[in-house]
Amino acid sequence: MSNEELLQIEPIELQFPFELKKQISCSLQLTNKSDDYVAFKVKTTNPKKYCVRPNTGIVMPNSTCDVIVTMQAQKEAPPDMQCKDKFLLQSVVASPGTTPKDITPEMFNKESGNHVEECKLRVAYVPPQPPSPVREGSEEGSSPRASISENGAEFHNDSRTYAEPQDNSSEAKALISKLTEEKNSAIEQNNKLQKELEFLRRESSRSHGGIPFMYVIIVGLLGLFLGYLLKKT
């Protein structure tokens, strides 16, 4: 890649070993060889189908950043194993010290005069690695698909809009928050039950301490009553 590009992206084609009803992931490596902070954002033409972590971020000067793209489990295979999905990675120079929390959509707005670089990434389905004889046959069949996906008209087709892919981190945070609330509620309930149990124990000990005394009183009263009857007779 040219040294003028803000980020070097490897690979430029996302390859998923396609299997039905199974989540599949592949990774992108973003390399920043400059002395600038570079902010990036990942978009796709099919945001409901993919989860990208992180879908926005900062690549520090002279460092790299890994992005994981996960395709949700698919119920059906596409015709001829062809995929028309595409990704768009936007990058822009950020102020020194910028953090991922500081990233805003306005940073990637070209109309505001920002210099935004864009790189389109293709998606390709490759067969999972079977025994050697089958793998060789599948590799031979992969070249025609690659030449089709590299067709200029398809690659530069901008009729499909890009949108930010899903990021399950927010769902995970919500789940963690819910579990934390349930845990705190369970602890509070447990403390309440322990207090009630302690109260019952105290009442029980008081009751046990009072039973012999009452028994003595009753026996005494019965003795006096019997003695009175005996004297009377």
Steps between C-alpha positions, in 0.01 A plus 500: 500500500600860450682673783258793458211294632411557862449131574630186340228237504558127481328319346287703260269201449315348794497124459250297700523117507127468442302250708125495550359587844839605635651836590820565309765762571795647318736780595633820350831655596524877478854640498585864560858577396463874545555722804132602503207366693260340250131446569310234306145386446374178339177487301333225299219459250340234723524621863255244644713214372833599654642599836821706500718553808597772520302673225667831591834564661836671509824362355789650690807633314728222370275225633240249388140420592309176443134508399289183527212459254246232591236377260181383668392139450333456161208265437552480123800508270504768229477391134839384370653606835518858373475786749415855396558651844766769527671691777621858503781605732531874550803661660586856595781675686401572860640741756783369720367328808162421343330194651225277356247682721589825322403369155195669347317447167597855404866393479419284196286762325670601176261791452651664807834517322657201675748290307340156529665201339282205403586141422245252366531142613343207320351194666570149372373164617754221498427134569605374844818298493399139418735206433780574257345368171186710547702805606704491180185494292348790692818705460488449128145627497582807707689685227199565274305635798788731583511634145125563511521687831784711362283621215532878500130565444404292803769631730428865420125460512389765752127446456490310830520711811745428778388493860674441827502129587373361826718513807393248763704675766199721585281190533766338717515807722120498536507131589778554754306789652185286525691213660664740745159635602367147545806410707459805724129423539582140594758617757250746649232229516749262659590757767132557569438127536799468734360778722160332508661167581697657786181656634324164490792339676482756779124456536545125499767516774271723708214256453720207596614688807140573603352151461668337806401797719138480394512126547620545860225752568232270358635199692517709815144619461382146440690386812337767713160415360550129566632575849196712568272221385683244716476722805134558436428130478 
